[in-house]
Amino acid sequence: MIGHMEDTPPCSPAPCAGLRIGDALPDFEARSTMGPVKLSAYRGRWLILFSHPADFTPVCTTEFVALAREAHSFEARDCGLMALSVDSLFSHFAWLRLIKQRFDIEVRFPIVEDPTLVIGRAFGMVAPQDNDSATVRTTFFIDPAGVIRAMTCYPANVGRSIPEMLRTLDALQAIDAQAGLAPANWQAGDALLQSPSHDLDDVFAADSETAWFLREMPRKGAK
Ligand code: BEZ
């Protein structure tokens, strides 16, 4: 467990840094704009945990406005959103107030304060070559078992694509539901691909050169 609210000392960053797909994220508990949050409380549903470099900055503001406008789409996929930056809780509040006034949208997903960067460093959200404390735009897609299933890392000066975040989530949920593979440019509703056969007899019996390794899955309900 890492975090600001425990009596126990935080873990040192090193053991948790370098998180990869397939790793379980270490638990943390922290203050957020929606009250205290605990990562493990999200078990049983999907969670997108993402860092942003700083409040009151242009690209981050556009990301939060766009995410707040699409929050219902993540909710419809049973996926929570949780943001994190080095800024204080009161900075987060002031920024969200400004976003509400200027863009007429309320950001109602939690934004964690990480003033000591104990979480950001432990989760590798801080660019190691940077000498300031800003987190980069790291995004973790965490499944209902608490396991990282996808992750992206964008620089401070490039904003994330919310349609791509939704597409990635859709793809992860679809491959879990159908045990298939999502091909390039896959979109929700498109066919998934079958895993290639590991059986030489299937390879020889395949009715085309690619059919043993590049085959669409039968669509649900198709005869
Ligand atoms: C931005 O969100 O616009 C931003 C944040 C940190 C550094 C550069 C840009």
Coordinates of N, CA, C and O in Angstrom, one line a residue, residues 15-195:
P15 N 10.5 -0.3 -5.9 CA 9.9 -1.7 -6.2 C 8.7 -1.6 -7.1 O 8.4 -2.6 -7.8
C16 N 8.1 -0.4 -7.2 CA 6.8 -0.4 -8.0 C 7.1 0.3 -9.3 O 6.2 0.2 -10.2
A17 N 8.2 0.9 -9.5 CA 8.4 1.6 -10.8 C 8.6 0.6 -11.9 O 8.9 -0.6 -11.6
G18 N 8.4 1.0 -13.1 CA 8.6 0.1 -14.2 C 7.4 -0.8 -14.3 O 7.6 -2.0 -14.7
L19 N 6.2 -0.4 -13.9 CA 5.0 -1.2 -14.1 C 4.8 -1.6 -15.5 O 5.0 -0.8 -16.4
R20 N 4.3 -2.8 -15.7 CA 4.1 -3.3 -17.1 C 2.7 -3.9 -17.2 O 2.1 -4.2 -16.2
I21 N 2.3 -4.1 -18.4 CA 1.0 -4.8 -18.7 C 1.1 -6.1 -18.0 O 2.1 -6.8 -18.1
G22 N 0.0 -6.5 -17.3 CA 0.0 -7.8 -16.6 C 0.3 -7.6 -15.1 O 0.0 -8.5 -14.3
D23 N 0.9 -6.5 -14.7 CA 1.2 -6.3 -13.3 C -0.1 -5.8 -12.6 O -0.9 -5.1 -13.1
A24 N -0.2 -6.2 -11.3 CA -1.3 -5.6 -10.4 C -0.8 -4.3 -9.9 O 0.4 -4.2 -9.4
L25 N -1.6 -3.3 -10.0 CA -1.1 -2.0 -9.4 C -1.1 -2.1 -7.9 O -2.1 -2.5 -7.3
P26 N -0.1 -1.6 -7.2 CA -0.1 -1.5 -5.8 C -1.2 -0.6 -5.3 O -1.6 0.4 -6.0
D27 N -1.8 -1.0 -4.2 CA -3.0 -0.2 -3.7 C -2.5 1.1 -3.1 O -1.3 1.3 -2.7
F28 N -3.3 2.1 -3.2 CA -3.0 3.4 -2.5 C -4.3 4.0 -2.0 O -5.4 3.7 -2.5
E29 N -4.2 4.9 -1.0 CA -5.3 5.6 -0.5 C -4.9 7.1 -0.5 O -3.8 7.4 -0.1
A30 N -5.8 8.0 -0.9 CA -5.4 9.4 -1.0 C -6.6 10.3 -1.0 O -7.7 9.8 -1.1
R31 N -6.3 11.6 -0.8 CA -7.4 12.6 -0.8 C -7.7 12.9 -2.3 O -6.8 12.9 -3.1
S32 N -8.9 13.1 -2.6 CA -9.3 13.5 -3.9 C -10.5 14.5 -3.9 O -11.1 14.7 -2.9
T33 N -10.8 15.0 -5.1 CA -11.9 16.0 -5.2 C -13.2 15.3 -4.9 O -14.2 16.1 -4.7
M34 N -13.3 14.0 -4.8 CA -14.5 13.4 -4.5 C -14.4 12.7 -3.2 O -15.1 11.7 -2.9
G35 N -13.5 13.1 -2.3 CA -13.3 12.5 -1.0 C -12.2 11.5 -1.1 O -11.5 11.3 -2.1
P36 N -12.0 10.8 0.1 CA -10.9 9.8 0.1 C -11.2 8.7 -0.9 O -12.3 8.3 -1.1
V37 N -10.1 8.3 -1.6 CA -10.3 7.2 -2.6 C -9.2 6.1 -2.3 O -8.1 6.4 -1.8
K38 N -9.6 4.9 -2.6 CA -8.7 3.8 -2.4 C -8.8 3.0 -3.7 O -9.9 2.6 -4.2
L39 N -7.6 2.7 -4.2 CA -7.6 2.0 -5.5 C -8.4 0.7 -5.5 O -9.1 0.3 -6.4
S40 N -8.1 -0.1 -4.4 CA -8.7 -1.4 -4.3 C -10.2 -1.4 -4.2 O -10.9 -2.4 -4.5
A41 N -10.8 -0.2 -3.9 CA -12.3 -0.1 -3.8 C -12.9 -0.2 -5.2 O -14.1 -0.4 -5.4
Y42 N -12.0 -0.1 -6.3 CA -12.5 -0.3 -7.7 C -12.5 -1.7 -8.2 O -12.9 -1.9 -9.3
R43 N -12.1 -2.6 -7.3 CA -12.1 -4.0 -7.8 C -13.5 -4.4 -8.1 O -14.5 -4.0 -7.5
G44 N -13.6 -5.2 -9.2 CA -14.9 -5.6 -9.7 C -15.4 -4.8 -10.8 O -16.4 -5.1 -11.5
R45 N -14.7 -3.6 -11.1 CA -15.1 -2.9 -12.3 C -13.8 -2.3 -12.9 O -12.7 -2.4 -12.3
W46 N -13.9 -1.8 -14.1 CA -12.7 -1.3 -14.8 C -12.4 0.1 -14.2 O -13.3 0.8 -13.7
L47 N -11.2 0.5 -14.3 CA -10.8 1.8 -13.9 C -9.7 2.3 -14.9 O -8.8 1.6 -15.2
I48 N -9.8 3.6 -15.2 CA -8.7 4.3 -16.0 C -8.1 5.3 -15.0 O -8.8 6.2 -14.5
L49 N -6.9 5.0 -14.6 CA -6.1 5.9 -13.7 C -5.2 6.7 -14.6 O -4.4 6.1 -15.3
F50 N -5.2 8.0 -14.5 CA -4.3 8.8 -15.4 C -3.8 10.0 -14.7 O -4.4 10.5 -13.8
S51 N -2.6 10.3 -15.1 CA -1.9 11.5 -14.5 C -1.9 12.6 -15.5 O -2.0 12.4 -16.7
H52 N -1.9 13.8 -15.0 CA -1.8 15.0 -15.8 C -0.7 15.9 -15.2 O -0.5 15.9 -14.0
P53 N 0.0 16.7 -16.0 CA 1.2 17.4 -15.5 C 0.8 18.5 -14.5 O 1.5 18.6 -13.5
A54 N -0.2 19.2 -14.7 CA -0.5 20.3 -13.8 C -1.9 20.8 -14.0 O -2.4 20.8 -15.2
D55 N -2.5 21.3 -13.0 CA -3.8 22.0 -13.1 C -3.6 23.4 -13.8 O -2.4 23.9 -13.8
F56 N -4.6 24.0 -14.3 CA -4.5 25.3 -14.9 C -3.5 25.4 -16.0 O -2.8 26.3 -16.2
T57 N -3.5 24.3 -16.8 CA -2.6 24.4 -18.0 C -3.5 24.1 -19.2 O -4.5 23.4 -19.1
P58 N -3.1 24.5 -20.4 CA -4.0 24.5 -21.5 C -4.4 23.1 -22.0 O -5.6 22.8 -22.1
V59 N -3.5 22.2 -22.2 CA -3.8 20.9 -22.8 C -4.6 20.1 -21.7 O -5.6 19.5 -22.0
C60 N -4.1 20.2 -20.5 CA -4.9 19.4 -19.4 C -6.3 19.9 -19.3 O -7.2 19.1 -19.1
T61 N -6.5 21.2 -19.4 CA -7.9 21.7 -19.3 C -8.7 21.1 -20.4 O -9.9 20.7 -20.2
T62 N -8.2 21.0 -21.7 CA -9.0 20.5 -22.8 C -9.3 19.0 -22.5 O -10.4 18.5 -22.8
E63 N -8.3 18.3 -21.9 CA -8.5 16.8 -21.6 C -9.6 16.7 -20.6 O -10.5 15.8 -20.7
F64 N -9.6 17.5 -19.5 CA -10.6 17.3 -18.5 C -12.0 17.7 -19.0 O -13.0 17.1 -18.6
V65 N -12.1 18.7 -19.8 CA -13.4 19.1 -20.4 C -13.9 18.0 -21.2 O -15.1 17.5 -21.1
A66 N -13.0 17.4 -22.1 CA -13.5 16.4 -23.0 C -13.8 15.1 -22.2 O -14.8 14.4 -22.5
L67 N -13.1 14.8 -21.2 CA -13.4 13.6 -20.4 C -14.7 13.8 -19.6 O -15.5 12.8 -19.5
A68 N -14.9 14.9 -19.0 CA -16.1 15.2 -18.3 C -17.3 15.1 -19.2 O -18.3 14.5 -18.8
R69 N -17.2 15.5 -20.4 CA -18.3 15.4 -21.4 C -18.6 14.0 -21.8 O -19.7 13.7 -22.2
E70 N -17.6 13.1 -21.7 CA -17.7 11.7 -22.1 C -17.8 10.8 -20.9 O -17.8 9.6 -21.0
A71 N -17.9 11.4 -19.7 CA -17.9 10.6 -18.4 C -19.0 9.5 -18.5 O -18.8 8.4 -18.0
H72 N -20.1 9.9 -19.1 CA -21.2 8.9 -19.1 C -20.9 7.7 -20.0 O -21.3 6.6 -19.8
S73 N -20.0 7.9 -21.0 CA -19.6 6.8 -21.9 C -18.7 5.8 -21.1 O -18.8 4.6 -21.3
F74 N -17.9 6.3 -20.2 CA -17.0 5.4 -19.4 C -17.9 4.7 -18.4 O -17.8 3.5 -18.2
E75 N -18.9 5.4 -17.8 CA -19.8 4.8 -16.8 C -20.6 3.7 -17.5 O -20.8 2.7 -16.9
A76 N -21.0 4.0 -18.7 CA -21.8 2.9 -19.4 C -21.0 1.7 -19.7 O -21.6 0.6 -19.8
R77 N -19.7 1.8 -19.6 CA -18.9 0.6 -19.8 C -18.4 0.1 -18.4 O -17.4 -0.7 -18.4
D78 N -19.0 0.5 -17.4 CA -18.7 0.1 -16.0 C -17.2 0.4 -15.7 O -16.5 -0.4 -15.1
C79 N -16.8 1.6 -16.1 CA -15.4 2.0 -16.0 C -15.3 3.3 -15.2 O -15.9 4.3 -15.7
G80 N -14.6 3.3 -14.1 CA -14.4 4.6 -13.4 C -13.2 5.3 -14.0 O -12.4 4.8 -14.7
L81 N -13.2 6.6 -13.7 CA -12.1 7.5 -14.1 C -11.4 8.0 -12.8 O -12.2 8.4 -11.9
M82 N -10.1 8.1 -12.8 CA -9.4 8.7 -11.6 C -8.2 9.4 -12.1 O -7.3 8.8 -12.8
A83 N -8.1 10.7 -11.9 CA -7.0 11.5 -12.3 C -6.0 11.7 -11.1 O -6.4 11.6 -10.0
L84 N -4.8 12.1 -11.5 CA -3.8 12.4 -10.4 C -2.8 13.4 -10.9 O -2.4 13.4 -12.0
S85 N -2.5 14.4 -10.0 CA -1.4 15.2 -10.3 C -0.8 15.7 -9.0 O -1.3 15.5 -7.9
V86 N 0.3 16.4 -9.1 CA 1.1 16.8 -8.0 C 0.4 18.0 -7.3 O 0.7 18.3 -6.1
D87 N -0.6 18.6 -7.9 CA -1.2 19.8 -7.4 C -2.0 19.4 -6.1 O -2.5 18.3 -6.0
S88 N -2.2 20.5 -5.3 CA -3.0 20.2 -4.0 C -4.5 20.1 -4.3 O -5.0 20.5 -5.3
L89 N -5.1 19.5 -3.3 CA -6.6 19.3 -3.4 C -7.3 20.7 -3.7 O -8.2 20.8 -4.5
F90 N -6.8 21.8 -3.1 CA -7.4 23.1 -3.2 C -7.1 23.7 -4.6 O -8.0 24.4 -5.2
S91 N -6.0 23.3 -5.2 CA -5.7 23.7 -6.6 C -6.7 23.0 -7.5 O -7.3 23.6 -8.4
H92 N -6.9 21.7 -7.2 CA -7.9 20.9 -8.0 C -9.3 21.6 -8.0 O -9.9 21.7 -9.0
F93 N -9.7 21.9 -6.7 CA -11.0 22.5 -6.5 C -11.1 23.8 -7.4 O -12.1 24.0 -8.0
A94 N -10.1 24.6 -7.2 CA -10.2 25.9 -7.9 C -10.2 25.8 -9.4 O -10.9 26.5 -10.1
W95 N -9.5 24.8 -9.9 CA -9.4 24.5 -11.4 C -10.8 24.0 -11.8 O -11.3 24.4 -12.9
L96 N -11.4 23.1 -11.1 CA -12.7 22.5 -11.4 C -13.8 23.6 -11.4 O -14.7 23.6 -12.2
R97 N -13.6 24.5 -10.5 CA -14.6 25.6 -10.4 C -14.5 26.5 -11.7 O -15.5 26.8 -12.3
L98 N -13.2 26.7 -12.1 CA -13.0 27.5 -13.3 C -13.6 26.8 -14.5 O -14.2 27.4 -15.4
I99 N -13.3 25.5 -14.6 CA -13.8 24.7 -15.7 C -15.3 24.7 -15.8 O -15.9 24.9 -16.8
K100 N -15.9 24.6 -14.6 CA -17.4 24.7 -14.6 C -17.9 26.0 -15.1 O -18.9 26.1 -15.9
Q101 N -17.3 27.1 -14.6 CA -17.7 28.4 -15.0 C -17.5 28.7 -16.5 O -18.4 29.2 -17.2
R102 N -16.3 28.3 -16.9 CA -15.9 28.6 -18.3 C -16.5 27.7 -19.4 O -16.9 28.1 -20.4
F103 N -16.6 26.4 -19.0 CA -17.1 25.4 -20.0 C -18.4 24.7 -19.6 O -18.9 23.8 -20.4
D104 N -19.0 25.2 -18.5 CA -20.3 24.7 -18.2 C -20.4 23.2 -18.0 O -21.3 22.5 -18.5
I105 N -19.3 22.6 -17.4 CA -19.3 21.2 -17.2 C -18.7 20.9 -15.8 O -17.7 21.5 -15.5
E106 N -19.3 19.9 -15.1 CA -18.7 19.6 -13.8 C -17.9 18.3 -13.9 O -18.4 17.3 -14.4
V107 N -16.7 18.4 -13.5 CA -15.8 17.2 -13.4 C -16.1 16.4 -12.2 O -15.8 16.9 -11.1
R108 N -16.8 15.3 -12.3 CA -17.3 14.6 -11.1 C -16.6 13.3 -10.9 O -17.0 12.4 -10.1
F109 N -15.5 13.1 -11.6 CA -14.6 11.9 -11.2 C -13.5 12.4 -10.4 O -13.1 13.6 -10.4
P110 N -12.9 11.5 -9.5 CA -12.0 12.0 -8.5 C -10.6 12.5 -9.2 O -10.1 11.8 -10.1
I111 N -10.1 13.5 -8.7 CA -8.7 14.0 -9.0 C -8.0 13.9 -7.7 O -8.2 14.6 -6.7
V112 N -7.0 13.0 -7.7 CA -6.2 12.7 -6.5 C -5.1 13.8 -6.4 O -4.6 14.3 -7.4
E113 N -4.8 14.2 -5.2 CA -3.7 15.1 -4.9 C -2.5 14.2 -4.6 O -2.6 13.3 -3.8
D114 N -1.4 14.5 -5.2 CA -0.1 13.7 -4.9 C 1.0 14.7 -4.7 O 2.0 14.7 -5.5
P115 N 0.9 15.5 -3.7 CA 1.9 16.6 -3.5 C 3.3 16.1 -3.4 O 4.3 16.8 -3.8
T116 N 3.5 15.0 -2.8 CA 4.9 14.5 -2.6 C 5.3 13.6 -3.8 O 6.4 13.1 -3.8
L117 N 4.4 13.4 -4.7 CA 4.7 12.5 -5.8 C 4.9 11.1 -5.4 O 5.5 10.3 -6.2
V118 N 4.5 10.7 -4.3 CA 4.8 9.3 -3.8 C 4.1 8.3 -4.8 O 4.6 7.2 -5.1
I119 N 2.9 8.7 -5.2 CA 2.1 7.7 -6.1 C 2.7 7.9 -7.5 O 3.0 6.9 -8.2
G120 N 2.9 9.1 -8.0 CA 3.4 9.3 -9.3 C 4.7 8.7 -9.6 O 4.9 8.1 -10.6
R121 N 5.6 8.8 -8.6 CA 6.9 8.1 -8.8 C 6.8 6.6 -8.7 O 7.4 5.9 -9.5
A122 N 6.0 6.1 -7.7 CA 5.9 4.7 -7.6 C 5.3 4.0 -8.8 O 5.6 2.9 -9.2
F123 N 4.4 4.8 -9.5 CA 3.7 4.2 -10.7 C 4.4 4.6 -12.0 O 3.9 4.4 -13.1
G124 N 5.6 5.2 -11.9 CA 6.3 5.6 -13.1 C 5.6 6.7 -13.9 O 5.8 6.8 -15.1
M125 N 4.9 7.6 -13.2 CA 4.2 8.6 -14.0 C 5.0 9.9 -14.1 O 4.5 10.9 -14.6
V126 N 6.2 9.9 -13.5 CA 7.0 11.1 -13.6 C 8.2 10.8 -14.6 O 8.8 9.8 -14.5
A127 N 8.3 11.7 -15.5 CA 9.4 11.5 -16.5 C 10.7 11.5 -15.8 O 11.0 12.5 -15.2
P128 N 11.5 10.5 -15.8 CA 12.7 10.4 -15.0 C 13.7 11.5 -15.4 O 14.5 12.0 -14.6
Q129 N 13.7 11.9 -16.7 CA 14.7 12.9 -17.1 C 14.3 14.3 -16.7 O 15.1 15.3 -16.8
D130 N 13.0 14.5 -16.3 CA 12.6 15.8 -15.9 C 13.1 16.2 -14.6 O 13.2 15.4 -13.6
N131 N 13.4 17.5 -14.4 CA 13.9 18.0 -13.1 C 12.8 18.8 -12.4 O 13.1 19.4 -11.4
D132 N 11.6 18.8 -13.0 CA 10.5 19.3 -12.2 C 9.6 18.2 -11.7 O 9.9 17.0 -12.0
S133 N 8.6 18.5 -11.0 CA 7.8 17.4 -10.4 C 6.6 17.0 -11.2 O 5.7 16.3 -10.7
A134 N 6.4 17.6 -12.4 CA 5.2 17.3 -13.1 C 5.2 15.9 -13.6 O 6.1 15.3 -14.1
T135 N 4.0 15.3 -13.5 CA 3.8 14.0 -14.1 C 3.6 14.1 -15.6 O 3.1 15.1 -16.1
V136 N 3.9 13.1 -16.3 CA 3.6 13.0 -17.7 C 2.2 12.5 -17.8 O 1.5 12.2 -16.9
R137 N 1.7 12.4 -19.1 CA 0.3 11.9 -19.3 C 0.3 10.4 -19.4 O 0.2 9.8 -20.5
T138 N 0.4 9.8 -18.3 CA 0.4 8.3 -18.2 C -1.1 7.9 -18.0 O -1.8 8.5 -17.2
T139 N -1.5 6.8 -18.7 CA -2.8 6.3 -18.5 C -2.7 4.8 -18.3 O -2.1 4.1 -19.1
F140 N -3.3 4.3 -17.2 CA -3.4 2.9 -17.0 C -4.9 2.4 -17.1 O -5.8 3.0 -16.5
F141 N -5.0 1.4 -17.9 CA -6.3 0.7 -18.1 C -6.3 -0.5 -17.1 O -5.5 -1.4 -17.4
I142 N -7.1 -0.5 -16.1 CA -7.0 -1.5 -15.0 C -8.3 -2.3 -15.0 O -9.4 -1.8 -15.0
D143 N -8.1 -3.6 -15.1 CA -9.3 -4.5 -15.2 C -9.9 -4.7 -13.8 O -9.4 -4.3 -12.8
P144 N -11.1 -5.4 -13.8 CA -11.8 -5.6 -12.5 C -11.0 -6.4 -11.5 O -11.3 -6.4 -10.3
A145 N -9.9 -7.1 -11.9 CA -9.1 -7.8 -11.0 C -7.9 -6.9 -10.5 O -7.1 -7.4 -9.7
G146 N -7.8 -5.7 -10.9 CA -6.8 -4.8 -10.5 C -5.5 -4.9 -11.3 O -4.5 -4.4 -10.9
V147 N -5.6 -5.5 -12.5 CA -4.4 -5.8 -13.3 C -4.3 -4.7 -14.4 O -5.3 -4.4 -15.0
I148 N -3.1 -4.2 -14.7 CA -2.9 -3.3 -15.8 C -3.1 -4.1 -17.1 O -2.3 -5.0 -17.3
R149 N -4.0 -3.6 -17.9 CA -4.2 -4.3 -19.2 C -3.7 -3.5 -20.4 O -3.5 -4.1 -21.5
A150 N -3.5 -2.2 -20.2 CA -3.0 -1.4 -21.3 C -2.4 -0.1 -20.6 O -2.9 0.2 -19.5
M151 N -1.5 0.5 -21.2 CA -1.0 1.7 -20.7 C -0.4 2.6 -21.8 O 0.1 2.1 -22.8
T152 N -0.6 3.9 -21.6 CA -0.1 4.8 -22.6 C 0.7 5.9 -21.9 O 0.4 6.2 -20.7
C153 N 1.6 6.5 -22.6 CA 2.4 7.6 -22.0 C 2.6 8.7 -23.1 O 3.2 8.5 -24.1
Y154 N 2.0 9.8 -22.8 CA 2.1 11.0 -23.8 C 2.9 12.1 -23.1 O 2.9 12.2 -21.9
P155 N 3.6 12.9 -23.9 CA 4.3 14.0 -23.3 C 3.3 15.1 -22.9 O 2.1 15.1 -23.2
A156 N 3.8 16.0 -22.1 CA 3.0 17.1 -21.5 C 2.3 17.9 -22.6 O 1.2 18.4 -22.5
N157 N 3.0 18.0 -23.8 CA 2.4 18.9 -24.8 C 1.5 18.3 -25.9 O 1.2 18.9 -26.9
V158 N 1.2 17.0 -25.6 CA 0.2 16.3 -26.5 C -0.9 15.7 -25.7 O -0.7 14.9 -24.8
G159 N -2.1 16.2 -26.0 CA -3.3 15.7 -25.3 C -3.7 14.3 -25.8 O -3.6 14.0 -26.9
R160 N -4.3 13.6 -24.8 CA -4.9 12.3 -25.2 C -6.1 12.4 -26.0 O -6.9 13.3 -25.9
S161 N -6.4 11.3 -26.8 CA -7.6 11.2 -27.5 C -8.7 10.4 -26.7 O -8.5 9.2 -26.4
I162 N -9.8 11.1 -26.4 CA -10.8 10.4 -25.6 C -11.5 9.3 -26.4 O -11.7 8.2 -25.9
P163 N -11.7 9.5 -27.7 CA -12.3 8.3 -28.5 C -11.3 7.1 -28.5 O -11.7 6.0 -28.4
E164 N -10.0 7.4 -28.5 CA -9.1 6.3 -28.5 C -9.1 5.6 -27.1 O -8.9 4.4 -27.0
M165 N -9.2 6.4 -26.0 CA -9.3 5.7 -24.7 C -10.6 4.8 -24.6 O -10.5 3.7 -24.1
L166 N -11.7 5.3 -25.2 CA -12.9 4.5 -25.2 C -12.7 3.2 -26.1 O -13.2 2.2 -25.8
R167 N -12.1 3.4 -27.2 CA -11.8 2.3 -28.2 C -11.0 1.2 -27.5 O -11.2 0.0 -27.6
T168 N -9.9 1.7 -26.8 CA -9.0 0.7 -26.1 C -9.8 0.0 -25.1 O -9.7 -1.3 -24.9
L169 N -10.6 0.7 -24.3 CA -11.5 0.0 -23.3 C -12.4 -1.0 -23.9 O -12.6 -2.1 -23.5
D170 N -13.1 -0.5 -25.0 CA -14.0 -1.4 -25.7 C -13.3 -2.7 -26.2 O -13.8 -3.8 -26.1
A171 N -12.1 -2.5 -26.7 CA -11.3 -3.6 -27.2 C -10.9 -4.6 -26.1 O -11.1 -5.8 -26.2
L172 N -10.5 -4.0 -25.0 CA -10.1 -4.9 -23.8 C -11.3 -5.7 -23.3 O -11.3 -6.9 -23.0
Q173 N -12.5 -5.0 -23.3 CA -13.7 -5.7 -22.8 C -14.2 -6.7 -23.8 O -14.6 -7.8 -23.4
A174 N -14.0 -6.4 -25.1 CA -14.5 -7.4 -26.1 C -13.6 -8.6 -26.2 O -14.1 -9.7 -26.3
I175 N -12.3 -8.4 -26.0 CA -11.4 -9.6 -26.1 C -11.6 -10.5 -24.9 O -11.5 -11.7 -25.0
D176 N -11.9 -9.9 -23.8 CA -12.2 -10.7 -22.6 C -13.5 -11.5 -22.8 O -13.6 -12.6 -22.4
A177 N -14.5 -10.8 -23.3 CA -15.8 -11.4 -23.4 C -15.8 -12.5 -24.5 O -16.5 -13.5 -24.3
Q178 N -15.0 -12.4 -25.5 CA -15.1 -13.3 -26.7 C -13.8 -14.1 -26.9 O -13.7 -14.9 -27.8
A179 N -12.8 -13.9 -26.0 CA -11.5 -14.6 -26.2 C -11.0 -14.4 -27.6 O -10.5 -15.4 -28.2
G180 N -11.1 -13.2 -28.1 CA -10.5 -13.0 -29.5 C -9.4 -12.0 -29.4 O -8.9 -11.6 -28.4
L181 N -9.1 -11.5 -30.6 CA -8.0 -10.5 -30.8 C -8.6 -9.3 -31.5 O -9.3 -9.5 -32.5
A182 N -8.2 -8.1 -31.1 CA -8.7 -6.9 -31.8 C -7.7 -6.4 -32.8 O -6.6 -6.1 -32.5
P183 N -8.1 -6.4 -34.1 CA -7.1 -6.1 -35.1 C -6.9 -4.5 -35.2 O -7.6 -3.8 -34.5
A184 N -6.0 -4.1 -36.1 CA -5.8 -2.7 -36.3 C -7.1 -2.0 -36.6 O -7.9 -2.5 -37.3
N185 N -7.2 -0.8 -36.0 CA -8.3 0.1 -36.3 C -9.7 -0.5 -35.9 O -10.7 -0.1 -36.3
W186 N -9.6 -1.6 -35.0 CA -10.9 -2.2 -34.6 C -11.7 -1.2 -33.9 O -11.2 -0.3 -33.1
Q187 N -13.0 -1.3 -34.1 CA -14.0 -0.4 -33.4 C -15.1 -1.3 -32.9 O -15.3 -2.4 -33.4
A188 N -15.7 -0.8 -31.8 CA -16.8 -1.6 -31.2 C -17.8 -2.1 -32.2 O -18.2 -1.2 -33.0
G189 N -18.1 -3.3 -32.2 CA -19.1 -3.9 -33.2 C -18.4 -4.6 -34.3 O -19.0 -5.4 -35.0
D190 N -17.1 -4.3 -34.6 CA -16.3 -5.0 -35.6 C -16.0 -6.4 -35.2 O -16.0 -6.7 -34.0
A191 N -15.7 -7.3 -36.2 CA -15.4 -8.6 -35.8 C -14.0 -8.7 -35.1 O -13.1 -7.9 -35.5
L192 N -13.9 -9.6 -34.2 CA -12.5 -9.9 -33.6 C -11.9 -10.9 -34.5 O -12.5 -11.6 -35.3
L193 N -10.6 -11.2 -34.2 CA -9.9 -12.2 -34.9 C -9.7 -13.4 -34.0 O -9.6 -13.2 -32.7
Q194 N -9.6 -14.6 -34.6 CA -9.3 -15.8 -33.8 C -7.8 -15.9 -33.5 O -7.0 -15.5 -34.3
S195 N -7.5 -16.5 -32.3 CA -6.1 -16.8 -32.1 C -5.7 -17.8 -33.1 O -6.4 -18.7 -33.5

